[in-house]
Coordinates of C-alpha atoms in Angstrom, one line a residue:
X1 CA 9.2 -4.5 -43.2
X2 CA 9.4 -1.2 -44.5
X3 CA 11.4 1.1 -41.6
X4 CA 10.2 4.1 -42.9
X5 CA 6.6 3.2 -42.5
X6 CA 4.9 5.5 -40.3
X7 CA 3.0 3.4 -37.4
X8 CA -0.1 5.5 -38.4
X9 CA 0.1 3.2 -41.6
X10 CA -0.4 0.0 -40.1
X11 CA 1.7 -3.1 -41.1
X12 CA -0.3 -6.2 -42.2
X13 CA -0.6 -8.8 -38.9
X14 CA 1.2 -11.9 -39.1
X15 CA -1.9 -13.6 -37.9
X16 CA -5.2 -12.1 -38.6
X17 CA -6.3 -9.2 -37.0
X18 CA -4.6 -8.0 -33.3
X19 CA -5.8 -5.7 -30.9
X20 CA -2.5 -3.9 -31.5
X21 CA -0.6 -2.3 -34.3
X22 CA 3.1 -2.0 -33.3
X23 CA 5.6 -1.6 -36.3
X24 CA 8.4 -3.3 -34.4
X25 CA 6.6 -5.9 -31.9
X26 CA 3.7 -7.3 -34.3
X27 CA 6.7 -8.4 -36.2
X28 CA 7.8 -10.9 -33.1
X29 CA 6.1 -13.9 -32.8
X30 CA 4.1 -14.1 -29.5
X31 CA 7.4 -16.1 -27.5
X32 CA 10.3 -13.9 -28.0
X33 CA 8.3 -11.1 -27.4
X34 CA 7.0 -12.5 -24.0
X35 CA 10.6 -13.2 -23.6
X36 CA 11.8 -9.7 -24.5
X37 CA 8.9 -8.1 -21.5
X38 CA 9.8 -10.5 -19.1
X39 CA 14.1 -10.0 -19.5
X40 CA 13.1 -6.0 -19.2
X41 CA 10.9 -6.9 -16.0
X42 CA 13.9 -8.7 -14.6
X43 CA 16.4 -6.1 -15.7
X44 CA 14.1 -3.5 -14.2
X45 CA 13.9 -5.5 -11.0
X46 CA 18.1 -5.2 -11.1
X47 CA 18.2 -2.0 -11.6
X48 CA 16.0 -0.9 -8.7
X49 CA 18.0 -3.7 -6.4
X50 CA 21.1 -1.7 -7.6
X51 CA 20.0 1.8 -7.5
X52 CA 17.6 1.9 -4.9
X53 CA 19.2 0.8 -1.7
X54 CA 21.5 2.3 1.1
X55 CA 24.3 1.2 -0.4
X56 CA 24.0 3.4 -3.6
X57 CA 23.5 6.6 -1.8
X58 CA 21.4 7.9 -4.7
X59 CA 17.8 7.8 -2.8
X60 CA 14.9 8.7 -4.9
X61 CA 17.5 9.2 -8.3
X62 CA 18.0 5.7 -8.0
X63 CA 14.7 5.0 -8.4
X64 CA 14.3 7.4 -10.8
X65 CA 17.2 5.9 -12.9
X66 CA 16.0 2.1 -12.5
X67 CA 13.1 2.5 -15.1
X68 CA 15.6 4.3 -17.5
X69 CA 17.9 1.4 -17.7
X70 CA 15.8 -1.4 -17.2
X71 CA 12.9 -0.7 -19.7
X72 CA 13.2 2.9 -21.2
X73 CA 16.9 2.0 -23.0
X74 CA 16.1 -1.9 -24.2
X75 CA 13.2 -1.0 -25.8
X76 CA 13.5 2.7 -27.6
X77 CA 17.0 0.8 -28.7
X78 CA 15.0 -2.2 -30.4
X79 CA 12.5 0.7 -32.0
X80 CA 15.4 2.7 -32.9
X81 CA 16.8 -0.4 -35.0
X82 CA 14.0 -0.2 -37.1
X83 CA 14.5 3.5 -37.8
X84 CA 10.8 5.0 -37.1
X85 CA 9.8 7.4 -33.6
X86 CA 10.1 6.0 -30.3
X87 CA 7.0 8.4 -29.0
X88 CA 4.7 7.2 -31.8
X89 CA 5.6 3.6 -31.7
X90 CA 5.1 3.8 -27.8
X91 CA 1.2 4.8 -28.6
X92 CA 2.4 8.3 -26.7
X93 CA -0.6 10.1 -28.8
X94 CA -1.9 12.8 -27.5
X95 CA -5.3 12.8 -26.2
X96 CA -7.8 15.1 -27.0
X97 CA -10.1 16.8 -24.5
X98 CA -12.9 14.4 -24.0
X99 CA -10.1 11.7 -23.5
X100 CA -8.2 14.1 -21.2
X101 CA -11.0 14.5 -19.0
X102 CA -12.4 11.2 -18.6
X103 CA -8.9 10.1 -18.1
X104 CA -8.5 12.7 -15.1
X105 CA -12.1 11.9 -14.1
X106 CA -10.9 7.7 -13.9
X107 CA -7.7 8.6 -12.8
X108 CA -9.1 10.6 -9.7
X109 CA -11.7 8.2 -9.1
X110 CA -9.2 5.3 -8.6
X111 CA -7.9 6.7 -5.5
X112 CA -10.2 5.8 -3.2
X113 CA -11.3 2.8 -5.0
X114 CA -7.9 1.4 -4.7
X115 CA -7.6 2.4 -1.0
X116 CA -10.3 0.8 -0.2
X117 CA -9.3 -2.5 -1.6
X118 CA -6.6 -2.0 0.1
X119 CA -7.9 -1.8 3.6
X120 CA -9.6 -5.4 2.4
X121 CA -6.4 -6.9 1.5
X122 CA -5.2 -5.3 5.0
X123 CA -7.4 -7.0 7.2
X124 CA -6.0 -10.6 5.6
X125 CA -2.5 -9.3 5.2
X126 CA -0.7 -7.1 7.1
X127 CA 1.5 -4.9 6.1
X128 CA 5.6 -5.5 6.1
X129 CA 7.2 -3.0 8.3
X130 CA 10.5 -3.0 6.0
X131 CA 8.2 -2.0 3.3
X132 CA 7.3 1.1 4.9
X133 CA 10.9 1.7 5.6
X134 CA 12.0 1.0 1.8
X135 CA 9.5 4.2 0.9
X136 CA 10.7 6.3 3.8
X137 CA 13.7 6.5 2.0
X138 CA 11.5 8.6 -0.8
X139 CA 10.9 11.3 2.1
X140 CA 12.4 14.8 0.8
X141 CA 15.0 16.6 2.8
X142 CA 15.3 19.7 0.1
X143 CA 14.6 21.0 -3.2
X144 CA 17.0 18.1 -4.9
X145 CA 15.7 15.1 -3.4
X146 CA 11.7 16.3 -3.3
X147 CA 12.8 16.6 -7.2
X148 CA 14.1 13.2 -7.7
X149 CA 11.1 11.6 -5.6
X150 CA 8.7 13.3 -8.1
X151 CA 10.6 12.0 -11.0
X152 CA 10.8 8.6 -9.9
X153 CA 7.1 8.1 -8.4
X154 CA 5.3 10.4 -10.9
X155 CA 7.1 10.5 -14.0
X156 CA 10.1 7.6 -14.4
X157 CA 8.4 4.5 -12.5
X158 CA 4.8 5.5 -14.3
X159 CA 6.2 5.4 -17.6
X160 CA 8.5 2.5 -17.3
X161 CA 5.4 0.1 -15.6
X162 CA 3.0 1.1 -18.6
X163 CA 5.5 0.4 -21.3
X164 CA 5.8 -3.4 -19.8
X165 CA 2.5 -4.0 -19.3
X166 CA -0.2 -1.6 -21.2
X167 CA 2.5 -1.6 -23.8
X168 CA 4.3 -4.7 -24.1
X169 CA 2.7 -7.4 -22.0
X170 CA -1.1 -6.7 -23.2
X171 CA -0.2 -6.4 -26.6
X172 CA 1.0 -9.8 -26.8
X173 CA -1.9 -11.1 -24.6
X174 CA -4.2 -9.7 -26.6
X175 CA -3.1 -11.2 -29.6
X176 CA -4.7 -14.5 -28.0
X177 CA -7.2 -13.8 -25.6
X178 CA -10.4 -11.1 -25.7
X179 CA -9.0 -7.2 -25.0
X180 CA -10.7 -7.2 -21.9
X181 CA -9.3 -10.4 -20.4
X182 CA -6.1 -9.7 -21.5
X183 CA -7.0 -6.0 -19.3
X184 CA -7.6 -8.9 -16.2
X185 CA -4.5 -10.8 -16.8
X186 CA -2.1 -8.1 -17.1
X187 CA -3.8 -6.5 -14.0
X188 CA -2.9 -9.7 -12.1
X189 CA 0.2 -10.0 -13.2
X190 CA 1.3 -6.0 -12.4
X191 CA 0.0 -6.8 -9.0
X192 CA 2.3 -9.8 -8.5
X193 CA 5.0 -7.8 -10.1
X194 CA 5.0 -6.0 -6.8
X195 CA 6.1 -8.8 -4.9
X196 CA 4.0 -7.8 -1.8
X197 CA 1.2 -9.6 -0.6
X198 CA -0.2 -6.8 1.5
X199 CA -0.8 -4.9 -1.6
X200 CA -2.3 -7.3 -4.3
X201 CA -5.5 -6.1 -4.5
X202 CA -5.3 -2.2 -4.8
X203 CA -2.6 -2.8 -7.3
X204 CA -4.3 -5.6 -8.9
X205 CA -7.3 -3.1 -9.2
X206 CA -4.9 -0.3 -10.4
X207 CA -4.3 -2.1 -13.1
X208 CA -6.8 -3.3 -14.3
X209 CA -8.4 0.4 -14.8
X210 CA -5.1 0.8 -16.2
X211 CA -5.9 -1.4 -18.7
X212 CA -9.4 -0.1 -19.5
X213 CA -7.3 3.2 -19.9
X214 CA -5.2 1.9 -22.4
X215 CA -7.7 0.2 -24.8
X216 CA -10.9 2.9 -24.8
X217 CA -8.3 6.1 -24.9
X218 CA -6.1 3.9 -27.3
X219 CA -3.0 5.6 -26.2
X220 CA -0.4 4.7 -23.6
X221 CA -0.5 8.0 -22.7
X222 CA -3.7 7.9 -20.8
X223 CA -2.4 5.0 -18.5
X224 CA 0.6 6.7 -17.6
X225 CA -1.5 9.9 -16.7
X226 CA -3.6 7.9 -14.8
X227 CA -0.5 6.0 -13.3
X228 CA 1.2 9.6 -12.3
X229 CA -1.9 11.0 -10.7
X230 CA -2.8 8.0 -8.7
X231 CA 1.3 8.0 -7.2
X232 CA 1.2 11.9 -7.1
X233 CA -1.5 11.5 -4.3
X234 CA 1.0 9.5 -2.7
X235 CA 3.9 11.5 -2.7
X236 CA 2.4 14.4 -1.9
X237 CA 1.0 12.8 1.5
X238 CA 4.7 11.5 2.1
X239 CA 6.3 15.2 1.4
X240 CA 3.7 16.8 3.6
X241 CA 3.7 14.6 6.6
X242 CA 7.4 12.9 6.2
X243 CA 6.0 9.7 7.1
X244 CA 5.7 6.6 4.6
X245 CA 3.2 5.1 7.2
X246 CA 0.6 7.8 8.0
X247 CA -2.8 7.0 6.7
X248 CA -3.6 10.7 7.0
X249 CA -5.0 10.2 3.3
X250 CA -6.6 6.8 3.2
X251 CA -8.8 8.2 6.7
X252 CA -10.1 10.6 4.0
X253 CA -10.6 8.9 0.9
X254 CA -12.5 6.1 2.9
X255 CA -15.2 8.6 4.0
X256 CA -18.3 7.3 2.8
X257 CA -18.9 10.2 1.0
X258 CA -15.4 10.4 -0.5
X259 CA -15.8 6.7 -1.7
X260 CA -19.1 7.1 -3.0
X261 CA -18.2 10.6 -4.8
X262 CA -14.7 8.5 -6.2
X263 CA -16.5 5.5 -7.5
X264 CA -19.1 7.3 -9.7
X265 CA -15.7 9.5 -11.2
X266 CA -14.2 6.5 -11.7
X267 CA -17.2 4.7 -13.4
X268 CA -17.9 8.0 -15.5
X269 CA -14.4 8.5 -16.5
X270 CA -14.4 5.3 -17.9
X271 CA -17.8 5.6 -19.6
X272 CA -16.2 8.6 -21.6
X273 CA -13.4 6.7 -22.9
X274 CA -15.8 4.3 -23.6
X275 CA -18.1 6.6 -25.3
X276 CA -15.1 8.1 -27.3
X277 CA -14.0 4.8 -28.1
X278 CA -17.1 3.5 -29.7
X279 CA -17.4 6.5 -31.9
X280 CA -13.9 5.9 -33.4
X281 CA -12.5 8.9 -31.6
X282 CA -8.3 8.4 -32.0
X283 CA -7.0 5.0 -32.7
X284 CA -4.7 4.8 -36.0
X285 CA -1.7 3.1 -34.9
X286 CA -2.7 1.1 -31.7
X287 CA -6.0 -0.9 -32.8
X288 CA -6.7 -2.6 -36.3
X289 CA -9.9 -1.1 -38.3
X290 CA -12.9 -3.5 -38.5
X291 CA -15.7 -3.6 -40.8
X292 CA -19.4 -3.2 -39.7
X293 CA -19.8 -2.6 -36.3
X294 CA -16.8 -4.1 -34.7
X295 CA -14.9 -1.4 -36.0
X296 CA -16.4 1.0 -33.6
X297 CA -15.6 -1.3 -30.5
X298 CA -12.1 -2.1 -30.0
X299 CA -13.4 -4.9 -26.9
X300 CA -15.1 -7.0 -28.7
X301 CA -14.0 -10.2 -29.8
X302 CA -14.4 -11.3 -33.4
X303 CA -14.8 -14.3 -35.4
X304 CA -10.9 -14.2 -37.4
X305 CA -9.6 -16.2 -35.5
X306 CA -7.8 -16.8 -32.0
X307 CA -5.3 -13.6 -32.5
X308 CA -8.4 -11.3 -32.9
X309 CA -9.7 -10.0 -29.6

């Protein structure tokens, strides 16, 4: 492989055509790069067992820090061997207005969506009080730690979480399954991530329109926008009221009329990704051109082969 080669100039796929086009990863079989996502999941799940407790005295910077090491490092290091940009080969495009907005639109729209999945999965699970207590610890008490919570919820954590599993885990999936399945799987998967069965659903749901992000805006970046958004809500509640277990903002966004006016912004920002998608709007480096009219739709499965989404 040439390490010069600009990921705008895609490589040729090891096996027929991929939903992806990653200089570096396409270049790994489908095992060691499942291997390499998982060992950065698990080093990520370190790092935050290190950094983020009592013990570390480094509150929300601890969180903040745990992304960094566990996922950020391992993989612009592995990019870097090969010599080309970290931001391009991370699909960190930028998006352009159309994309921006139905990204805000989805983004905005997932809110109460999510919250409302979540009351469902509350009325089967309840939630664990020392989970509460674990994102007390984010509360601010000045200007330093109100900065460190925002890095870690809406900037660090974000980024980190879409580069292992918009980034790394769908890519491989997608190499095997349809792109929209692959969406499903790593939806599932980011919710088990979590580790809490109180919270499955919403972040299964989270997700998945996570997901969607990712393959119509065909850039990373729109899944971490949506990712920061949907935690700034979140954190702002918890600098506000101090209290990691008021529901002072899932009371609002579960007014009818809240849920009602969230579901059709989250169903239209989705349609204009869609819409953008379809018409070929930004795409060089993250999905493989097609002839006829599969080359318009990056979801739809073709007849390659079994790598070909």
């Amino acid at each position: 492989m040439d390490p010069e080669r600009h990921v705008s100039e895609p490589p040729p796929p090891e096996h027929g055509d991929s939903v992806v086009d990653v200089d570096v990863f396409t270049r790994w079989g489908s095992g060691p790069l499942l291997l390499f996502t998982f060992g950065c999941l698990i080093l990520y799940e370190v790092c935050i067992a290190i950094l983020w407790n009592r013990d570390a005295q480094l509150g929300a910077w601890g969180l903040a820090l745990a992304p960094v090491f566990g996922v950020l490092l391992p993989v612009a290091f592995v990019i870097r061997l090969a010599r080309i940009p970290v931001r391009e080969q991370l699909w960190l495009y930028g998006l352009s207005t159309p994309q921006l907005v139905g990204v805000l639109m989805a983004a905005l729209g997932a809110v109460p969506v999510c919250y409302a999945a979540g009351a469902l999965n509350a009325s089967w699970s309840p939630p664990d009080p020392e989970y509460f207590e674990l994102f007390q610890a984010l509360a601010p008490t000045d200007f330093v730690t109100a900065l460190g919570g925002f890095f870690a919820v809406v900037v660090c954590v974000p980024l980190g979480e879409e580069i292992l599993f918009r980034f790394l885990l769908l890519g491989v999936l997608a190499r095997h399954v349809h792109a929209l399945a692959a969406v499903v799987a790593t939806g599932v998967l980011f919710a088990a991530a979590h580790a809490a069965p109180f919270i499955l659903l919403p972040i299964g749901v989270l997700g998945i329109i996570l997901g969607l992000l990712t393959v119509w805006s065909r850039t990373l970046t729109a899944a971490w926008i949506g990712h920061a958004v949907f935690n700034l809500f979140g954190y702002v509640e918890l600098c506000i009221t101090g209290d990691a277990q008021t529901a002072a903002l899932e009371e609002f966004v579960l007014r009818p009329v809240v849920l009602v006016l969230g579901t059709v912004l989250l169903v239209g920002g989705l349609a204009v990704l869609r819409a953008q998608a379809l018409a070929g709007a930004q795409g060089e480096g993250l999905l493989h051109a097609r002839t006829g009219a599969d080359d318009r739709d990056p979801t739809k499965h073709s007849e390659t082969g079994p790598d070909d989404p």
